[in-house]
Amino acid sequence: MFLITFLGCFGALRNIICLLKTFLVILTAILLLQIAAGVVGYLFTDMVMERTEKLMMRAVVRYREDPDLENAIDFVQKKFQCCGVESYKDWSQNVYFECSDTNPSLEACGVPFSCCVGLQNQTVLNTMCGYGVHLLEESSAAEEVFTIGCSDKIVWWAKNNLLLVAGLTAGLLLLEVVMIGLAAAQISRIKKVQLERKEYEYRSRSERKESNWYPAFADFDN
């Protein structure tokens, strides 16, 4: 993103057509790839969902390894009031929450605190609220944590907010189209100015040559 923005910004500031053309080509390619991804996602919904769930499961497995990923997962689970990918039991795939006798972790058989029910009403954050929920029956666990997976919740949210999703998508695509149009207009303007400058220089040289040329037998006294 930084590289693409730099190409467009520096190319526009310095009127460098090569950089602007590169910026234009990259933006066009990104736009076409996004449209193609949307079409493929619509035509092969089941395959896309399967791949998405695999990526989400990888994120669950790496939960404690990356602080940024950990914060992102906690945000999603609190925002959509969900837990895991398909259900809260997916957290047993993580080495810290794995429910086995050989797991020495204090979080064994538990889930992250972001899965807990009623988290918004707590004045003091209880990060141990999800401990041991895998040892409970699902009905009892549902009183403590959200048991529905995030993939189902996100799909449900998208279906119930189609206008918002469509608006955001259209806005993003429109912004890219505007940027492509501005880059093309800038390139056209630079070429026009360069052409006018060349024509002006050519006329100036021609006028200088004519002013320095004297016809034969000219009367220099006049």
PDB file of C-alpha atoms in Angstrom:
ATOM      1  CA  MET A   1       0.000   0.000   0.000  1.00  0.00           C
ATOM      2  CA  PHE A   2       2.845   2.375   0.849  1.00  0.00           C
ATOM      3  CA  LEU A   3       4.625   1.596  -2.430  1.00  0.00           C
ATOM      4  CA  ILE A   4       1.489   2.102  -4.540  1.00  0.00           C
ATOM      5  CA  THR A   5       0.649   5.369  -2.759  1.00  0.00           C
ATOM      6  CA  PHE A   6       4.234   6.579  -3.157  1.00  0.00           C
ATOM      7  CA  LEU A   7       4.153   5.907  -6.905  1.00  0.00           C
ATOM      8  CA  GLY A   8       0.957   7.910  -7.337  1.00  0.00           C
ATOM      9  CA  CYS A   9       1.911  10.776  -5.015  1.00  0.00           C
ATOM     10  CA  PHE A  10       5.501  11.248  -6.196  1.00  0.00           C
ATOM     11  CA  GLY A  11       4.507  10.783  -9.842  1.00  0.00           C
ATOM     12  CA  ALA A  12       1.832  13.487  -9.511  1.00  0.00           C
ATOM     13  CA  LEU A  13       4.101  15.915  -7.616  1.00  0.00           C
ATOM     14  CA  ARG A  14       7.022  15.581 -10.041  1.00  0.00           C
ATOM     15  CA  ASN A  15       4.944  14.997 -13.194  1.00  0.00           C
ATOM     16  CA  ILE A  16       6.669  11.694 -13.895  1.00  0.00           C
ATOM     17  CA  ILE A  17       4.534   9.818 -16.420  1.00  0.00           C
ATOM     18  CA  CYS A  18       6.321   6.488 -15.867  1.00  0.00           C
ATOM     19  CA  LEU A  19       5.394   6.393 -12.161  1.00  0.00           C
ATOM     20  CA  LEU A  20       1.821   7.501 -12.850  1.00  0.00           C
ATOM     21  CA  LYS A  21       1.414   4.796 -15.482  1.00  0.00           C
ATOM     22  CA  THR A  22       2.722   2.191 -13.026  1.00  0.00           C
ATOM     23  CA  PHE A  23       0.287   3.483 -10.390  1.00  0.00           C
ATOM     24  CA  LEU A  24      -2.553   3.339 -12.932  1.00  0.00           C
ATOM     25  CA  VAL A  25      -1.736  -0.229 -14.041  1.00  0.00           C
ATOM     26  CA  ILE A  26      -1.452  -1.529 -10.458  1.00  0.00           C
ATOM     27  CA  LEU A  27      -4.757   0.077  -9.421  1.00  0.00           C
ATOM     28  CA  THR A  28      -6.506  -1.313 -12.498  1.00  0.00           C
ATOM     29  CA  ALA A  29      -5.130  -4.790 -11.790  1.00  0.00           C
ATOM     30  CA  ILE A  30      -6.288  -4.603  -8.157  1.00  0.00           C
ATOM     31  CA  LEU A  31      -9.753  -3.471  -9.245  1.00  0.00           C
ATOM     32  CA  LEU A  32     -10.080  -6.322 -11.752  1.00  0.00           C
ATOM     33  CA  LEU A  33      -8.825  -8.856  -9.187  1.00  0.00           C
ATOM     34  CA  GLN A  34     -11.387  -7.649  -6.639  1.00  0.00           C
ATOM     35  CA  ILE A  35     -14.206  -7.957  -9.171  1.00  0.00           C
ATOM     36  CA  ALA A  36     -12.976 -11.420 -10.192  1.00  0.00           C
ATOM     37  CA  ALA A  37     -12.745 -12.478  -6.528  1.00  0.00           C
ATOM     38  CA  GLY A  38     -16.327 -11.322  -5.963  1.00  0.00           C
ATOM     39  CA  VAL A  39     -17.575 -13.289  -8.975  1.00  0.00           C
ATOM     40  CA  VAL A  40     -15.646 -16.417  -7.961  1.00  0.00           C
ATOM     41  CA  GLY A  41     -16.874 -16.081  -4.373  1.00  0.00           C
ATOM     42  CA  TYR A  42     -20.462 -15.866  -5.597  1.00  0.00           C
ATOM     43  CA  LEU A  43     -20.154 -18.827  -7.969  1.00  0.00           C
ATOM     44  CA  PHE A  44     -18.170 -21.058  -5.595  1.00  0.00           C
ATOM     45  CA  THR A  45     -19.577 -20.057  -2.226  1.00  0.00           C
ATOM     46  CA  ASP A  46     -19.076 -23.449  -0.571  1.00  0.00           C
ATOM     47  CA  MET A  47     -15.426 -23.663  -1.588  1.00  0.00           C
ATOM     48  CA  VAL A  48     -14.763 -20.091  -0.452  1.00  0.00           C
ATOM     49  CA  MET A  49     -16.410 -20.746   2.912  1.00  0.00           C
ATOM     50  CA  GLU A  50     -14.352 -23.917   3.351  1.00  0.00           C
ATOM     51  CA  ARG A  51     -11.123 -22.052   2.628  1.00  0.00           C
ATOM     52  CA  THR A  52     -12.167 -19.203   4.929  1.00  0.00           C
ATOM     53  CA  GLU A  53     -12.898 -21.594   7.777  1.00  0.00           C
ATOM     54  CA  LYS A  54      -9.464 -23.186   7.313  1.00  0.00           C
ATOM     55  CA  LEU A  55      -7.809 -19.771   7.540  1.00  0.00           C
ATOM     56  CA  MET A  56      -9.838 -18.933  10.637  1.00  0.00           C
ATOM     57  CA  MET A  57      -8.843 -22.239  12.213  1.00  0.00           C
ATOM     58  CA  ARG A  58      -5.183 -21.438  11.575  1.00  0.00           C
ATOM     59  CA  ALA A  59      -5.730 -18.153  13.356  1.00  0.00           C
ATOM     60  CA  VAL A  60      -7.232 -20.014  16.332  1.00  0.00           C
ATOM     61  CA  VAL A  61      -4.198 -22.321  16.467  1.00  0.00           C
ATOM     62  CA  ARG A  62      -1.794 -19.329  16.437  1.00  0.00           C
ATOM     63  CA  TYR A  63      -3.832 -17.301  18.946  1.00  0.00           C
ATOM     64  CA  ARG A  64      -1.135 -16.796  21.578  1.00  0.00           C
ATOM     65  CA  GLU A  65       1.764 -16.542  19.119  1.00  0.00           C
ATOM     66  CA  ASP A  66       0.885 -13.150  17.599  1.00  0.00           C
ATOM     67  CA  PRO A  67      -0.421 -10.275  19.795  1.00  0.00           C
ATOM     68  CA  ASP A  68      -2.006  -8.494  16.801  1.00  0.00           C
ATOM     69  CA  LEU A  69      -3.791 -11.678  15.742  1.00  0.00           C
ATOM     70  CA  GLU A  70      -4.885 -12.255  19.331  1.00  0.00           C
ATOM     71  CA  ASN A  71      -6.403  -8.763  19.554  1.00  0.00           C
ATOM     72  CA  ALA A  72      -8.134  -9.220  16.192  1.00  0.00           C
ATOM     73  CA  ILE A  73      -9.716 -12.524  17.254  1.00  0.00           C
ATOM     74  CA  ASP A  74     -10.832 -11.064  20.585  1.00  0.00           C
ATOM     75  CA  PHE A  75     -12.405  -8.113  18.767  1.00  0.00           C
ATOM     76  CA  VAL A  76     -14.316 -10.379  16.348  1.00  0.00           C
ATOM     77  CA  GLN A  77     -15.555 -12.677  19.122  1.00  0.00           C
ATOM     78  CA  LYS A  78     -16.736  -9.776  21.273  1.00  0.00           C
ATOM     79  CA  LYS A  79     -18.248  -7.896  18.319  1.00  0.00           C
ATOM     80  CA  PHE A  80     -20.218 -10.828  16.900  1.00  0.00           C
ATOM     81  CA  GLN A  81     -20.734 -12.622  20.240  1.00  0.00           C
ATOM     82  CA  CYS A  82     -19.279 -15.876  18.984  1.00  0.00           C
ATOM     83  CA  CYS A  83     -16.564 -18.334  19.938  1.00  0.00           C
ATOM     84  CA  GLY A  84     -14.253 -20.360  17.714  1.00  0.00           C
ATOM     85  CA  VAL A  85     -14.843 -21.048  14.033  1.00  0.00           C
ATOM     86  CA  GLU A  86     -17.733 -23.543  14.025  1.00  0.00           C
ATOM     87  CA  SER A  87     -18.228 -23.758  17.796  1.00  0.00           C
ATOM     88  CA  TYR A  88     -16.480 -22.997  21.064  1.00  0.00           C
ATOM     89  CA  LYS A  89     -14.954 -26.488  21.002  1.00  0.00           C
ATOM     90  CA  ASP A  90     -12.597 -25.388  18.201  1.00  0.00           C
ATOM     91  CA  TRP A  91     -10.385 -23.840  20.869  1.00  0.00           C
ATOM     92  CA  SER A  92      -9.265 -27.318  21.889  1.00  0.00           C
ATOM     93  CA  GLN A  93      -7.088 -27.175  18.736  1.00  0.00           C
ATOM     94  CA  ASN A  94      -4.947 -24.516  20.397  1.00  0.00           C
ATOM     95  CA  VAL A  95      -2.093 -25.871  22.524  1.00  0.00           C
ATOM     96  CA  TYR A  96      -2.910 -23.514  25.401  1.00  0.00           C
ATOM     97  CA  PHE A  97      -6.613 -24.448  25.525  1.00  0.00           C
ATOM     98  CA  GLU A  98      -6.281 -28.113  24.554  1.00  0.00           C
ATOM     99  CA  CYS A  99      -8.365 -30.262  26.861  1.00  0.00           C
ATOM    100  CA  SER A 100      -6.091 -33.149  27.806  1.00  0.00           C
ATOM    101  CA  ASP A 101      -4.495 -34.516  30.962  1.00  0.00           C
ATOM    102  CA  THR A 102      -1.018 -33.845  29.563  1.00  0.00           C
ATOM    103  CA  ASN A 103      -1.616 -30.129  28.987  1.00  0.00           C
ATOM    104  CA  PRO A 104       0.114 -28.161  31.799  1.00  0.00           C
ATOM    105  CA  SER A 105      -1.461 -24.829  30.786  1.00  0.00           C
ATOM    106  CA  LEU A 106      -3.753 -23.081  33.270  1.00  0.00           C
ATOM    107  CA  GLU A 107      -6.074 -22.343  30.342  1.00  0.00           C
ATOM    108  CA  ALA A 108      -6.502 -26.056  29.494  1.00  0.00           C
ATOM    109  CA  CYS A 109     -10.110 -26.988  28.641  1.00  0.00           C
ATOM    110  CA  GLY A 110     -10.998 -23.312  28.435  1.00  0.00           C
ATOM    111  CA  VAL A 111     -11.632 -20.559  25.887  1.00  0.00           C
ATOM    112  CA  PRO A 112     -10.443 -16.925  25.652  1.00  0.00           C
ATOM    113  CA  PHE A 113     -12.197 -14.341  27.812  1.00  0.00           C
ATOM    114  CA  SER A 114     -13.644 -12.716  24.649  1.00  0.00           C
ATOM    115  CA  CYS A 115     -16.030 -15.696  24.394  1.00  0.00           C
ATOM    116  CA  CYS A 116     -17.666 -14.960  27.730  1.00  0.00           C
ATOM    117  CA  VAL A 117     -21.331 -13.975  28.013  1.00  0.00           C
ATOM    118  CA  GLY A 118     -22.100 -10.611  29.632  1.00  0.00           C
ATOM    119  CA  LEU A 119     -18.584  -9.297  29.151  1.00  0.00           C
ATOM    120  CA  GLN A 120     -19.867  -5.793  28.398  1.00  0.00           C
ATOM    121  CA  ASN A 121     -21.566  -5.510  31.805  1.00  0.00           C
ATOM    122  CA  GLN A 122     -18.399  -6.200  33.801  1.00  0.00           C
ATOM    123  CA  THR A 123     -16.698  -3.246  35.490  1.00  0.00           C
ATOM    124  CA  VAL A 124     -13.603  -5.383  36.173  1.00  0.00           C
ATOM    125  CA  LEU A 125     -12.537  -7.622  33.289  1.00  0.00           C
ATOM    126  CA  ASN A 126     -12.472 -11.279  34.308  1.00  0.00           C
ATOM    127  CA  THR A 127      -9.954 -12.935  31.968  1.00  0.00           C
ATOM    128  CA  MET A 128     -10.540 -16.337  33.632  1.00  0.00           C
ATOM    129  CA  CYS A 129     -14.261 -16.505  32.881  1.00  0.00           C
ATOM    130  CA  GLY A 130     -13.780 -19.092  30.119  1.00  0.00           C
ATOM    131  CA  TYR A 131     -11.675 -21.539  32.107  1.00  0.00           C
ATOM    132  CA  GLY A 132     -12.881 -25.152  32.147  1.00  0.00           C
ATOM    133  CA  VAL A 133     -15.940 -24.708  29.903  1.00  0.00           C
ATOM    134  CA  HIS A 134     -14.999 -27.753  27.802  1.00  0.00           C
ATOM    135  CA  LEU A 135     -15.626 -29.892  30.886  1.00  0.00           C
ATOM    136  CA  LEU A 136     -19.257 -28.690  31.064  1.00  0.00           C
ATOM    137  CA  GLU A 137     -22.272 -29.851  29.111  1.00  0.00           C
ATOM    138  CA  GLU A 138     -23.037 -27.642  26.131  1.00  0.00           C
ATOM    139  CA  SER A 139     -26.221 -26.307  27.772  1.00  0.00           C
ATOM    140  CA  SER A 140     -24.271 -25.365  30.896  1.00  0.00           C
ATOM    141  CA  ALA A 141     -21.388 -23.942  28.842  1.00  0.00           C
ATOM    142  CA  ALA A 142     -23.862 -21.726  26.944  1.00  0.00           C
ATOM    143  CA  GLU A 143     -24.588 -19.911  30.215  1.00  0.00           C
ATOM    144  CA  GLU A 144     -20.928 -18.974  30.557  1.00  0.00           C
ATOM    145  CA  VAL A 145     -19.672 -18.473  26.979  1.00  0.00           C
ATOM    146  CA  PHE A 146     -20.986 -18.057  23.444  1.00  0.00           C
ATOM    147  CA  THR A 147     -21.140 -21.504  21.860  1.00  0.00           C
ATOM    148  CA  ILE A 148     -21.929 -20.531  18.241  1.00  0.00           C
ATOM    149  CA  GLY A 149     -18.952 -20.268  15.876  1.00  0.00           C
ATOM    150  CA  CYS A 150     -17.883 -16.984  14.330  1.00  0.00           C
ATOM    151  CA  SER A 151     -18.187 -18.198  10.719  1.00  0.00           C
ATOM    152  CA  ASP A 152     -21.953 -18.684  11.088  1.00  0.00           C
ATOM    153  CA  LYS A 153     -22.353 -15.408  12.969  1.00  0.00           C
ATOM    154  CA  ILE A 154     -20.416 -13.412  10.353  1.00  0.00           C
ATOM    155  CA  VAL A 155     -22.432 -14.945   7.488  1.00  0.00           C
ATOM    156  CA  TRP A 156     -25.654 -14.224   9.385  1.00  0.00           C
ATOM    157  CA  TRP A 157     -24.562 -10.614   9.984  1.00  0.00           C
ATOM    158  CA  ALA A 158     -23.639 -10.136   6.301  1.00  0.00           C
ATOM    159  CA  LYS A 159     -27.021 -11.495   5.152  1.00  0.00           C
ATOM    160  CA  ASN A 160     -28.871  -9.179   7.518  1.00  0.00           C
ATOM    161  CA  ASN A 161     -26.790  -6.154   6.487  1.00  0.00           C
ATOM    162  CA  LEU A 162     -26.629  -6.649   2.727  1.00  0.00           C
ATOM    163  CA  LEU A 163     -27.239  -2.961   2.010  1.00  0.00           C
ATOM    164  CA  LEU A 164     -24.374  -1.927   4.286  1.00  0.00           C
ATOM    165  CA  VAL A 165     -22.008  -4.542   2.825  1.00  0.00           C
ATOM    166  CA  ALA A 166     -23.017  -3.600  -0.736  1.00  0.00           C
ATOM    167  CA  GLY A 167     -22.595   0.094   0.044  1.00  0.00           C
ATOM    168  CA  LEU A 168     -19.123  -0.372   1.505  1.00  0.00           C
ATOM    169  CA  THR A 169     -18.076  -2.538  -1.436  1.00  0.00           C
ATOM    170  CA  ALA A 170     -19.462  -0.087  -3.998  1.00  0.00           C
ATOM    171  CA  GLY A 171     -17.804   2.810  -2.176  1.00  0.00           C
ATOM    172  CA  LEU A 172     -14.424   1.079  -2.229  1.00  0.00           C
ATOM    173  CA  LEU A 173     -14.720   0.222  -5.920  1.00  0.00           C
ATOM    174  CA  LEU A 174     -15.910   3.736  -6.753  1.00  0.00           C
ATOM    175  CA  LEU A 175     -12.953   5.242  -4.894  1.00  0.00           C
ATOM    176  CA  GLU A 176     -10.560   3.080  -6.898  1.00  0.00           C
ATOM    177  CA  VAL A 177     -12.287   4.041 -10.167  1.00  0.00           C
ATOM    178  CA  VAL A 178     -11.992   7.746  -9.246  1.00  0.00           C
ATOM    179  CA  MET A 179      -8.285   7.315  -8.465  1.00  0.00           C
ATOM    180  CA  ILE A 180      -7.756   5.533 -11.787  1.00  0.00           C
ATOM    181  CA  GLY A 181      -9.591   8.342 -13.589  1.00  0.00           C
ATOM    182  CA  LEU A 182      -7.555  11.031 -11.819  1.00  0.00           C
ATOM    183  CA  ALA A 183      -4.294   9.257 -12.664  1.00  0.00           C
ATOM    184  CA  ALA A 184      -5.324   8.944 -16.329  1.00  0.00           C
ATOM    185  CA  ALA A 185      -6.347  12.629 -16.411  1.00  0.00           C
ATOM    186  CA  GLN A 186      -3.030  13.655 -14.856  1.00  0.00           C
ATOM    187  CA  ILE A 187      -1.088  11.633 -17.438  1.00  0.00           C
ATOM    188  CA  SER A 188      -3.115  13.201 -20.265  1.00  0.00           C
ATOM    189  CA  ARG A 189      -2.563  16.694 -18.847  1.00  0.00           C
ATOM    190  CA  ILE A 190       1.206  16.183 -18.507  1.00  0.00           C
ATOM    191  CA  LYS A 191       1.455  14.910 -22.091  1.00  0.00           C
ATOM    192  CA  LYS A 192      -0.554  17.909 -23.336  1.00  0.00           C
ATOM    193  CA  VAL A 193       1.683  20.386 -21.500  1.00  0.00           C
ATOM    194  CA  GLN A 194       4.829  18.648 -22.742  1.00  0.00           C
ATOM    195  CA  LEU A 195       3.511  18.739 -26.323  1.00  0.00           C
ATOM    196  CA  GLU A 196       2.656  22.451 -26.036  1.00  0.00           C
ATOM    197  CA  ARG A 197       6.119  23.137 -24.626  1.00  0.00           C
ATOM    198  CA  LYS A 198       7.790  21.303 -27.521  1.00  0.00           C
ATOM    199  CA  GLU A 199       5.690  23.225 -30.047  1.00  0.00           C
ATOM    200  CA  TYR A 200       6.573  26.501 -28.340  1.00  0.00           C
ATOM    201  CA  GLU A 201      10.289  25.659 -28.358  1.00  0.00           C
ATOM    202  CA  TYR A 202      10.084  24.683 -32.039  1.00  0.00           C
ATOM    203  CA  ARG A 203       8.367  27.963 -32.936  1.00  0.00           C
ATOM    204  CA  SER A 204      10.908  29.911 -30.884  1.00  0.00           C
ATOM    205  CA  ARG A 205      13.817  28.266 -32.715  1.00  0.00           C
ATOM    206  CA  SER A 206      12.166  28.933 -36.081  1.00  0.00           C
ATOM    207  CA  GLU A 207      11.610  32.591 -35.229  1.00  0.00           C
ATOM    208  CA  ARG A 208      15.240  32.983 -34.131  1.00  0.00           C
ATOM    209  CA  LYS A 209      16.463  31.456 -37.392  1.00  0.00           C
ATOM    210  CA  GLU A 210      14.256  33.780 -39.438  1.00  0.00           C
ATOM    211  CA  SER A 211      15.425  36.823 -37.497  1.00  0.00           C
ATOM    212  CA  ASN A 212      19.088  35.913 -38.178  1.00  0.00           C
ATOM    213  CA  TRP A 213      18.634  35.344 -41.953  1.00  0.00           C
ATOM    214  CA  TYR A 214      19.316  38.139 -44.365  1.00  0.00           C
ATOM    215  CA  PRO A 215      18.262  38.061 -48.025  1.00  0.00           C
ATOM    216  CA  ALA A 216      20.854  38.427 -50.773  1.00  0.00           C
ATOM    217  CA  PHE A 217      21.745  42.025 -51.797  1.00  0.00           C
ATOM    218  CA  ALA A 218      19.999  43.410 -48.744  1.00  0.00           C
ATOM    219  CA  ASP A 219      20.328  47.113 -48.174  1.00  0.00           C
ATOM    220  CA  PHE A 220      22.112  47.147 -44.811  1.00  0.00           C
ATOM    221  CA  ASP A 221      22.108  50.956 -44.723  1.00  0.00           C
ATOM    222  CA  ASN A 222      18.376  50.857 -44.034  1.00  0.00           C
TER     223      ASN A 222
END
